[in-house]
Amino acid sequence: MKYMLIMRATDETVAAFENIDFTEIMESMGKFNDDMVRAGILVAAEGLDPEGGVVVDYSAEPPVVTDGPYGETKELFGGFWILNVASREEAVEWARRAPLAGPGAKAEIRRVTSIDEFPQDNEWIQKERAWREATGQL
Amino acid sequence: MADPTGREAVAAVWRIESARIVGALARSTGDFALAEDLAQEALAEALVTWPREGVPRNPAGWLLTVGKRRAIDGYRRRSALDERYAALAHGLGEGGAYAGTTVEQGQDVLWDPDQIDDDVLALMFISCHPVLSREARVTLTLRVVGGLTSDEIAKAFLVPTATVQARITRAKKTLAAARVPFEVPPAQEWPARIGSVLNVVYLIFTEGSSASSGDEVIRFDLAGEAQRLARVLARLMPQAPEVHGLLALLELTAARFPARTGPDGEPVLLEQQNRRRWDHAAIRRGRAALARAEQAGRGLGAYGLQAAIAECHAVADSVAATDWERIVLLYEALGQLTPSPVVDLNRAAAVAMAQGPEAALSIVDDLVAGAALAHSHLLPSVRGELLSRLGRAAEAREELKRAVELCGNERERAVLAGKLTALG
């Protein structure tokens, strides 16, 4: 089963993070990632640049585009890992070990759905399959 | 979380940590069988304590500390206050003063990554030791390296739990009687010893991927566990090309799983499989592992050759577009390395595709003459297929009838019966 571990933070978390020595962050994050590689369960991992984000708000028609998210961020999506583990509890256990700390720092754990769960006779699902086939996507 | 008893959380930690815990205890006590007992005792204690008090901050440290304390208790009971006791007590940072089994949360047991790697590798080598029967190797590896419970192993292999427990007990006694040391074997012994480790992982995978019987969902997990073990090994033994060959074979084989069964769970043969349903990320990982195996420049071993054959299928858009000539050559190489009638039969099927049924039939007829695979449905089913392509329908019918009679798997039998009907 594939699970996504989503790093979540607030502005406060990001600010607190900036006071930590970067090599220290690299080391703790590197060790955590390496532990997952060592355990043979890490599928993918990416981090997201907190700078220069843009928010599109669909509450209005047409949608409103603003720079962000910042200023009053309740939730900042900071990056993700995808793990292939035998149970949800195992994903939780890995999340407990993530080197995330500080005010507002959170990790969310969500099962990654598979294309097999969609109607296979749908034209768009078939198109997506073709793309996955051509590119070797997860 | 929907885990009211907290048992699931303990099981998850155990799956992640068991190899480290058993490895570290085996190293510190010098006794693999004892280490496995101690680890199980620590696990039993966790099952009581954690649901009540929460999972400790450093679960591995907690388990290891409890295991070591149990070891000291044992030595004490046997009044074996020897060096091992002193070393263990010292390692716990207590001069033997022992007060209960509560372990402070957050107590940090030092983990040296290189030492962990060595421990886990030593564990793989000992649980796959040639002195053990194949069954014992598979069971012990799943238990100590994979962190599966006896119940889970029993379910996966469709045997009673008591049988699994008996196998583990006997395996530990065998290792003790043979005085097998807990160590990574010296480099000169590797070529002789790696084969057994790889074979165990391969057996776990085939058990998980053969739909011959049992609950398929569980068995797929077993295949997944074998892939995980192969990845762990690739990390621990990057310099051994055949480890990458095995990983490649498992990835490329598992890539076909989504297409191997139809809507009603019936088996779908390679030529009928919808290749879009193959797991193309797994194909990519498999090809990367195969490239690593080839980079070593020492030629491919048996797993690497099978992976290369699987790659030929994986990169082809259809059966017709497959490089059958190359597959024939790969089977020839495999036959030299590991001669077996099954390899010859597969080679015959590839020859049929590359050069036509006539050439393939002579290979199959040689096998028949050699009385190979006498009780298997494989030979008559391939022979029947070839005869039917050569337009010898009457003989083909006879062969397929035999195949249907010999086939033990209901679903496969249905496929063969379908072919028989098609012959009219």
Short mmCIF file of N, CA and C in Angstrom, two decimals, chain A residues 62-133:
data_model
loop_
_atom_site.label_atom_id
_atom_site.label_comp_id
_atom_site.label_asym_id
_atom_site.label_seq_id
_atom_site.Cartn_x
_atom_site.Cartn_y
_atom_site.Cartn_z
N PRO A 62 -14.78 34.88 -12.10
CA PRO A 62 -13.66 33.95 -12.27
C PRO A 62 -12.79 33.87 -11.01
N PRO A 63 -11.98 32.80 -10.89
CA PRO A 63 -11.13 32.63 -9.71
C PRO A 63 -10.17 33.80 -9.54
N VAL A 64 -9.81 34.07 -8.28
CA VAL A 64 -8.91 35.17 -7.97
C VAL A 64 -7.51 34.62 -7.72
N VAL A 65 -6.53 35.21 -8.42
CA VAL A 65 -5.14 34.77 -8.28
C VAL A 65 -4.37 35.76 -7.42
N THR A 66 -3.76 35.28 -6.35
CA THR A 66 -2.95 36.16 -5.51
C THR A 66 -1.61 35.50 -5.22
N ASP A 67 -0.60 36.36 -4.90
CA ASP A 67 0.66 35.81 -4.44
C ASP A 67 0.43 35.19 -3.07
N GLY A 68 1.18 34.21 -2.75
CA GLY A 68 1.01 33.59 -1.45
C GLY A 68 1.45 32.15 -1.49
N PRO A 69 1.18 31.30 -0.55
CA PRO A 69 0.48 31.68 0.68
C PRO A 69 1.45 32.29 1.70
N TYR A 70 1.15 33.43 2.20
CA TYR A 70 1.89 33.95 3.35
C TYR A 70 1.08 35.04 4.01
N GLY A 71 1.57 35.55 5.14
CA GLY A 71 0.84 36.58 5.86
C GLY A 71 0.02 35.96 6.97
N GLU A 72 -0.93 35.11 6.59
CA GLU A 72 -1.75 34.50 7.64
C GLU A 72 -1.91 33.02 7.35
N THR A 73 -0.80 32.37 7.14
CA THR A 73 -0.90 30.98 6.73
C THR A 73 -1.26 30.08 7.90
N LYS A 74 -2.34 29.40 7.73
CA LYS A 74 -2.70 28.41 8.75
C LYS A 74 -2.05 27.07 8.38
N GLU A 75 -1.93 26.87 7.09
CA GLU A 75 -1.42 25.58 6.62
C GLU A 75 -0.49 25.80 5.45
N LEU A 76 0.73 25.38 5.59
CA LEU A 76 1.65 25.46 4.46
C LEU A 76 2.10 24.03 4.16
N PHE A 77 1.92 23.63 2.92
CA PHE A 77 2.26 22.29 2.50
C PHE A 77 3.74 22.34 2.11
N GLY A 78 4.61 21.69 2.89
CA GLY A 78 6.04 21.91 2.73
C GLY A 78 6.78 20.87 1.92
N GLY A 79 6.17 19.72 1.71
CA GLY A 79 6.85 18.67 0.97
C GLY A 79 6.17 17.34 1.24
N PHE A 80 6.63 16.30 0.58
CA PHE A 80 5.97 15.01 0.79
C PHE A 80 6.92 13.84 0.56
N TRP A 81 6.56 12.74 1.16
CA TRP A 81 7.23 11.46 0.89
C TRP A 81 6.15 10.48 0.45
N ILE A 82 6.49 9.55 -0.42
CA ILE A 82 5.57 8.44 -0.70
C ILE A 82 6.25 7.15 -0.26
N LEU A 83 5.56 6.41 0.58
CA LEU A 83 6.11 5.18 1.14
C LEU A 83 5.28 4.00 0.66
N ASN A 84 5.94 2.87 0.51
CA ASN A 84 5.23 1.64 0.18
C ASN A 84 5.36 0.70 1.38
N VAL A 85 4.31 0.62 2.18
CA VAL A 85 4.38 -0.14 3.42
C VAL A 85 3.21 -1.11 3.52
N ALA A 86 3.26 -1.98 4.53
CA ALA A 86 2.25 -3.03 4.63
C ALA A 86 0.98 -2.57 5.34
N SER A 87 1.04 -1.48 6.08
CA SER A 87 -0.15 -1.06 6.82
C SER A 87 -0.12 0.44 7.07
N ARG A 88 -1.30 0.98 7.40
CA ARG A 88 -1.38 2.40 7.71
C ARG A 88 -0.56 2.72 8.97
N GLU A 89 -0.58 1.80 9.93
CA GLU A 89 0.17 2.02 11.17
C GLU A 89 1.66 2.16 10.90
N GLU A 90 2.13 1.41 9.89
CA GLU A 90 3.56 1.51 9.56
C GLU A 90 3.87 2.91 9.02
N ALA A 91 2.98 3.45 8.20
CA ALA A 91 3.16 4.81 7.69
C ALA A 91 3.16 5.80 8.85
N VAL A 92 2.27 5.58 9.82
CA VAL A 92 2.21 6.46 11.00
C VAL A 92 3.52 6.38 11.77
N GLU A 93 4.04 5.16 11.92
CA GLU A 93 5.27 4.98 12.68
C GLU A 93 6.43 5.72 12.01
N TRP A 94 6.48 5.69 10.67
CA TRP A 94 7.54 6.45 9.97
C TRP A 94 7.33 7.94 10.18
N ALA A 95 6.07 8.37 10.13
CA ALA A 95 5.79 9.79 10.31
C ALA A 95 6.25 10.26 11.69
N ARG A 96 6.08 9.38 12.71
CA ARG A 96 6.51 9.75 14.06
C ARG A 96 8.01 10.03 14.11
N ARG A 97 8.73 9.44 13.16
CA ARG A 97 10.19 9.59 13.17
C ARG A 97 10.69 10.74 12.33
N ALA A 98 9.80 11.39 11.60
CA ALA A 98 10.22 12.48 10.72
C ALA A 98 10.80 13.61 11.56
N PRO A 99 11.89 14.22 11.09
CA PRO A 99 12.54 15.26 11.89
C PRO A 99 11.79 16.59 11.78
N LEU A 100 10.53 16.57 12.17
CA LEU A 100 9.74 17.79 12.12
C LEU A 100 9.49 18.20 13.57
N ALA A 101 9.60 19.48 13.84
CA ALA A 101 9.43 19.94 15.22
C ALA A 101 9.01 21.39 15.20
N GLY A 102 8.49 21.83 16.32
CA GLY A 102 8.19 23.25 16.48
C GLY A 102 6.72 23.55 16.42
N PRO A 103 6.39 24.79 16.65
CA PRO A 103 4.99 25.20 16.73
C PRO A 103 4.28 25.02 15.39
N GLY A 104 3.19 24.29 15.40
CA GLY A 104 2.39 24.16 14.18
C GLY A 104 2.89 23.14 13.18
N ALA A 105 4.05 22.51 13.46
CA ALA A 105 4.57 21.52 12.50
C ALA A 105 3.72 20.26 12.59
N LYS A 106 3.27 19.79 11.44
CA LYS A 106 2.42 18.60 11.41
C LYS A 106 2.79 17.73 10.22
N ALA A 107 2.44 16.46 10.34
CA ALA A 107 2.50 15.60 9.16
C ALA A 107 1.13 14.97 8.98
N GLU A 108 0.70 14.92 7.75
CA GLU A 108 -0.59 14.30 7.46
C GLU A 108 -0.28 13.01 6.70
N ILE A 109 -1.07 11.97 6.97
CA ILE A 109 -0.82 10.68 6.33
C ILE A 109 -2.05 10.29 5.52
N ARG A 110 -1.86 10.08 4.24
CA ARG A 110 -3.01 9.77 3.38
C ARG A 110 -2.65 8.62 2.45
N ARG A 111 -3.61 7.72 2.26
CA ARG A 111 -3.38 6.62 1.32
C ARG A 111 -3.39 7.17 -0.10
N VAL A 112 -2.44 6.71 -0.91
CA VAL A 112 -2.41 7.11 -2.32
C VAL A 112 -3.32 6.15 -3.08
N THR A 113 -4.29 6.68 -3.79
CA THR A 113 -5.20 5.80 -4.53
C THR A 113 -4.51 5.31 -5.80
N SER A 114 -5.06 4.26 -6.36
CA SER A 114 -4.47 3.69 -7.56
C SER A 114 -5.45 3.87 -8.72
N ILE A 115 -4.90 3.97 -9.91
CA ILE A 115 -5.75 4.13 -11.09
C ILE A 115 -6.69 2.94 -11.26
N ASP A 116 -6.30 1.80 -10.66
CA ASP A 116 -7.15 0.60 -10.74
C ASP A 116 -8.49 0.79 -10.03
N GLU A 117 -8.58 1.82 -9.18
CA GLU A 117 -9.83 2.04 -8.45
C GLU A 117 -10.86 2.82 -9.25
N PHE A 118 -10.48 3.25 -10.46
CA PHE A 118 -11.40 4.02 -11.31
C PHE A 118 -12.00 3.11 -12.38
N PRO A 119 -13.14 3.53 -12.98
CA PRO A 119 -13.73 2.70 -14.04
C PRO A 119 -12.76 2.57 -15.22
N GLN A 120 -12.41 1.35 -15.54
CA GLN A 120 -11.36 1.13 -16.54
C GLN A 120 -11.85 1.35 -17.98
N ASP A 121 -13.18 1.40 -18.16
CA ASP A 121 -13.68 1.59 -19.52
C ASP A 121 -13.81 3.08 -19.86
N ASN A 122 -13.47 3.95 -18.90
CA ASN A 122 -13.57 5.39 -19.15
C ASN A 122 -12.43 5.86 -20.04
N GLU A 123 -12.78 6.64 -21.04
CA GLU A 123 -11.81 7.10 -22.04
C GLU A 123 -10.64 7.85 -21.39
N TRP A 124 -10.94 8.66 -20.38
CA TRP A 124 -9.89 9.50 -19.78
C TRP A 124 -8.97 8.68 -18.89
N ILE A 125 -9.55 7.68 -18.26
CA ILE A 125 -8.71 6.77 -17.46
C ILE A 125 -7.77 6.02 -18.39
N GLN A 126 -8.28 5.63 -19.57
CA GLN A 126 -7.44 4.93 -20.55
C GLN A 126 -6.32 5.83 -21.06
N LYS A 127 -6.67 7.13 -21.28
CA LYS A 127 -5.64 8.09 -21.71
C LYS A 127 -4.57 8.21 -20.63
N GLU A 128 -5.02 8.26 -19.38
CA GLU A 128 -4.05 8.40 -18.29
C GLU A 128 -3.14 7.17 -18.21
N ARG A 129 -3.75 6.00 -18.43
CA ARG A 129 -2.95 4.77 -18.44
C ARG A 129 -1.86 4.84 -19.50
N ALA A 130 -2.24 5.34 -20.67
CA ALA A 130 -1.28 5.44 -21.77
C ALA A 130 -0.12 6.35 -21.37
N TRP A 131 -0.46 7.45 -20.70
CA TRP A 131 0.58 8.37 -20.26
C TRP A 131 1.49 7.71 -19.22
N ARG A 132 0.87 6.98 -18.28
CA ARG A 132 1.66 6.28 -17.26
C ARG A 132 2.59 5.26 -17.91
N GLU A 133 2.06 4.60 -18.92
CA GLU A 133 2.84 3.58 -19.63
C GLU A 133 4.04 4.22 -20.32
#
